[in-house]
């Protein structure tokens, strides 16, 4: 079955292999025009992400965020949501309700949510995580061409002879497109503060100072005028604003002084752009995520307009879309700054068209609150209901601690998602289970404006439903069943495309049937017309005079400048194979990467901070702190640091990347400045613990709500000791208020290590673990501290672990916390779990975790295999020592094998995981690793 990858804006086509009602494997579609059979690591692992054990399987509700969830029937959950919305609208007006959507939703999902929010509820506050992603590009396209959407198409990657990449590491983020680009061998120039894989592969790397892109681009424009490379008559025929832009450019030397790129290089790149037979520029979040993001993009587009490098094959500005359907969301109008289908809020004719089309009465008067503005409104109780769909704002929005506090102030937080817990769902009042990729049908639009159909391959598990159907149910409950009565997503799509009639994005020729028959299609594609791969080839733009607009911009610099207290510029970004806050890739061992975030520092900055490679860093900004393992990167400009943003408060309760970033917004696009934060870095203390106990400690830290200064991350997986990443730190007690927790139930190693830790100077607190061997007990008592006292080593035993596990499962009736590795080292607890005493539906998932340099845990289960394990009478069959530890199998009373747990040498464990990925049948694992 053909489908589309749900991750990034490349829009790779897939062939999905379904066996026994489950997605068995995924490979690239050789006939798809975007990827021609290729896939990156994320696409290759899609089958594994379709089988996570922490799916949200039924609606869950609770009265307040400190109470446990309880299951609810769909009608009751929807009534709870609709009832609260009705009350809040009656008491505080429709603006007190907001929807926060996602570029991972399908266009049909987006359409229904937009109609529900702006049309039925009457709130303008319908925004999306595309605000963090493409908002600056949307605003810049509208300023330059009068309409959103890139002018070019992927074919231009192969037709361009010179390519300028600014603020994109597409080798990691859009690898399939990077492969196409490399195959065509244009001259490649990459502008990036880091020597990324893209920069390393380029013919030229301009290592710009973070936040100075506008200065560089103004310097390049200055070089064009200086060298007489602007054909002013030709430019004036096609563009307005030439005089204003000429007055705004910078001499290359002045630009060089700001951005750190030599003036000669600025002149050379500008000259190459002007003299190229076909020049293309590509960009992504490095330009967009800035307080001057829109100006950055317009400064880059200006270079194309000044040199005539646009509106023809191989030439033009071409944004790389971050998320799979960020473009579709923009088309629908799923942004608070747009109304619908590229109509502006203040366009009377456009408002009338939308109002007629929806038939739901008066529309809100003007634009709504954007993502970061919503946080302030929630904190001030101007917004009281937030409905989050398919995204994780508690981890991804800037100034993360303020975000969490604001979310806690809501009357109602609805989280509609595929899995639970996420950093956001753990704060929710109502959880609505959504169908995942492969379980629903709908469309996505790629970076090149090409609409594709993703088809349902399997049934959603449990009671999960497609997102559009959930929004439609709410529409019916809120009193407009007639307006939300589609029978299937094809009907939703038909209603959406009718609203595009006559617009720049007219796609009235499209339908699900046509896309299924003819494959993905570019817009515009009006009924009776043909699709257009390139726009503006006739020079006609969507501006009042039909010309493109040169937009004068000035360099202002980033919102936060380095200071003596916070001397480093922190850049945040993605790592290859990881996707956003890892609610999907984090559940697949092959994509998960290391357990800890890694902070890249220039050698001089690391030395100044007293840090070496492998050390633990405490990073602090004006808002919060984060913790990371240090790597030294000599290619970084001194004063620049880089931290991936994938971690959130669930995994890093002591601090995550977006706990640092500022709320500074671009005044045009309202996109926050995620790419530039002034920070200081110093060695950190550490919290060390393992597994379920880690969760309990993490929960306590979160309850305290503050920023435990000097306390580092809780290791949520397992608790390896010798050779583990924190071991070196654990041997040196923190000078400040750091705290460590030693989980003695995690196996024999922690107990053996205790004397060494006491010798290293730790003071120990414990609460009467009487089972401690007498010699250890005597040793500990020599250095006793009060329980929980900061700066101490907290010792905990099996009882603590078991209680924590039980509490965790009670708190998660969906069983979504999964099973944590220390259970493997505690056979009694694992046996209790497998015997059903601790069972919860869906609680088992595949885990491969290193227990020590010599052994790994493999835990493979079948979480969607049927009714609750407990109901089926799960039977622990085997418990034996094998190879380096234990291996266990459990199955139903009827004999169906549900899963395998084994402690194996790492190489064998990897082998077992590969086998599991190839065919998720526990019986196979059992055959391969036989147990009695
Ligand atoms: Fe999916 Fe993007 Fe990778 Fe293609 S390049 S497989 S669309 S994540």
CSV table of C-alpha atoms and ligand atoms in Angstrom, one decimal, residues 4-14 35 38-44 46 173-177 322 324 574 579, ligand 1:
chain,number,residue,atom,x,y,z
A,4,UNK,CA,3.7,9.2,2.8
A,5,UNK,CA,6.3,9.6,5.6
A,6,UNK,CA,4.8,11.6,8.5
A,7,UNK,CA,8.0,13.2,9.7
A,8,UNK,CA,9.5,16.0,7.7
A,9,UNK,CA,8.5,18.2,4.8
A,10,UNK,CA,10.4,16.3,2.2
A,11,UNK,CA,7.2,14.1,1.8
A,12,UNK,CA,8.8,10.8,0.9
A,13,UNK,CA,6.6,8.2,-0.6
A,14,UNK,CA,6.3,4.8,1.1
A,35,UNK,CA,12.4,10.3,-2.9
A,38,UNK,CA,15.1,6.5,-0.9
A,39,UNK,CA,14.4,7.0,2.8
A,40,UNK,CA,16.3,8.3,5.8
A,41,UNK,CA,16.7,6.5,9.1
A,42,UNK,CA,13.4,7.8,10.5
A,43,UNK,CA,11.4,6.7,7.5
A,44,UNK,CA,13.1,3.3,7.6
A,46,UNK,CA,8.4,3.7,10.8
A,173,UNK,CA,17.3,17.2,8.7
A,174,UNK,CA,16.3,16.7,5.0
A,175,UNK,CA,18.7,13.9,4.1
A,176,UNK,CA,16.8,12.7,1.0
A,177,UNK,CA,16.9,16.1,-0.5
A,322,UNK,CA,10.3,21.4,8.8
A,324,UNK,CA,5.5,16.8,7.1
A,574,UNK,CA,18.2,18.9,15.8
A,579,UNK,CA,12.5,14.0,15.7
B,1,LIG,FE1,10.6,10.9,6.2
B,1,LIG,FE2,11.8,13.3,5.8
B,1,LIG,FE3,13.3,11.0,6.1
B,1,LIG,FE4,11.9,11.4,3.9
B,1,LIG,S1,13.6,12.6,4.6
B,1,LIG,S2,12.0,9.5,5.1
B,1,LIG,S3,10.0,12.5,4.7
B,1,LIG,S4,11.9,12.0,7.6
